Amino acid sequence: TYPKKVIKQVNAGIGGTGSSLGVYRINEQVLKYNPDLVFIEFATNDYKETRKSILESMEGMVRQVWQQCPNTDICFIYTFTMDMIENYQKGFAPYSILTMEELANHYQIPSINFAPDILKRLNDKKLFPMGNHSSRKDSLFFSGDGVHPYPETGHKYYAETMSKSLTTLLQFPKRKKHKLRTVYFSDALVNARMLDVDDKLGISVNAHPLAQKLFNNLLPDIKLLKNDQEQIQFTFTGNKIGFLDVIGPFSTQLKVEVDNDSPRYITRFDKFCSFTRMHWFFIENLGEGQHNIKISIWPNQINKFKILDKNLSELKNIEDYKEEYWQLGKILLVNNI
């Protein structure tokens, strides 16, 4: 459509994460580029989230975008998984999408839903839900797991839907500036931010930098706790705090001490930790005000293989599971200071 224009794409997606993390990431990982257009997609990973969580997080993102970049257009997009079929067969969209559409209507944000085209192909038997490959004999399959589309089929059909939708949207005159409407549900997360571990928080970091090439573009300064003698300690203001970390076979349990409360023990290892990925967690219900937090490794080792629920023969590099350390990338905080 614009052959003489240079179009720059910033891919800030993190697999397996929802809007409750996105609202903390969007400022640093998207808005610093002053984009002309932002696509937001959390329909799948917010599928089982509460209405409060979805509205609070999505509205926080919308308001952050237009407070900082009022000329930026926003478009919600909704991907599809096989878990959603029952909802669509009953004649209504999944709850996550219906909730996001409330905000889309309030803020007059366009949205693109990939599901109708996929459902039509499934109903017409031109596409089948799952298979070991994208095609077999004369049949085509959406994905291998019902969630992640094959490039040759699911991604192709998504692209066709996107192309048709953008062709329609581009016919409308572009607004020069978006005016923020009144708050629809909550502006509690409009100042949600993702901070470096030692960024203006007076942190005593008794940890070590760790080169992590896999996530260097999003987490350039990862800290590493290697044993129970090392700790991260600092003070913050708010009623909750979160952490964006890297988890995998090496992950372990954490001992989290807030003020004079009883310690909280948090397991940073789950059934998907046979591979390394970014993840996050929050310490909540702290009461508004200033708090002191101290995090260290809890030396009470967990049965990782029981959590994975896999045969040892399915796992690679068994020795990696004997490691016990924590990789911290960012602090998640509502920065109202």
PDB file of C-alpha atoms in Angstrom, residues 47 80-94 113 115-116 118-125 129:
ATOM      1  CA  TYR A  47      -9.078 -15.707  28.638  1.00  0.00           C
ATOM      2  CA  PHE A  80      -8.250 -17.505  18.605  1.00  0.00           C
ATOM      3  CA  THR A  81      -7.773 -20.783  20.474  1.00  0.00           C
ATOM      4  CA  MET A  82      -9.765 -24.005  20.431  1.00  0.00           C
ATOM      5  CA  ASP A  83     -10.855 -23.306  24.013  1.00  0.00           C
ATOM      6  CA  MET A  84     -13.026 -20.509  22.621  1.00  0.00           C
ATOM      7  CA  ILE A  85     -15.065 -22.662  20.240  1.00  0.00           C
ATOM      8  CA  GLU A  86     -17.820 -23.451  22.743  1.00  0.00           C
ATOM      9  CA  ASN A  87     -18.410 -19.763  23.427  1.00  0.00           C
ATOM     10  CA  TYR A  88     -18.647 -18.918  19.741  1.00  0.00           C
ATOM     11  CA  GLN A  89     -20.955 -21.874  19.075  1.00  0.00           C
ATOM     12  CA  LYS A  90     -23.319 -20.481  21.698  1.00  0.00           C
ATOM     13  CA  GLY A  91     -23.385 -17.213  19.794  1.00  0.00           C
ATOM     14  CA  PHE A  92     -21.169 -14.948  21.866  1.00  0.00           C
ATOM     15  CA  ALA A  93     -17.523 -14.020  22.060  1.00  0.00           C
ATOM     16  CA  PRO A  94     -15.290 -15.160  24.939  1.00  0.00           C
ATOM     17  CA  ASN A 113     -11.239 -10.441  15.605  1.00  0.00           C
ATOM     18  CA  ALA A 115     -11.992 -15.926  15.051  1.00  0.00           C
ATOM     19  CA  PRO A 116     -14.901 -15.612  12.548  1.00  0.00           C
ATOM     20  CA  ILE A 118     -11.155 -19.480  11.383  1.00  0.00           C
ATOM     21  CA  LEU A 119     -14.549 -20.701  12.606  1.00  0.00           C
ATOM     22  CA  LYS A 120     -16.034 -20.516   9.115  1.00  0.00           C
ATOM     23  CA  ARG A 121     -13.190 -22.625   7.737  1.00  0.00           C
ATOM     24  CA  LEU A 122     -13.645 -25.141  10.563  1.00  0.00           C
ATOM     25  CA  ASN A 123     -17.412 -25.327   9.990  1.00  0.00           C
ATOM     26  CA  ASP A 124     -16.908 -25.741   6.241  1.00  0.00           C
ATOM     27  CA  LYS A 125     -14.389 -28.559   6.893  1.00  0.00           C
ATOM     28  CA  PRO A 129      -8.430 -27.870  14.677  1.00  0.00           C
TER      29      PRO A 129
END
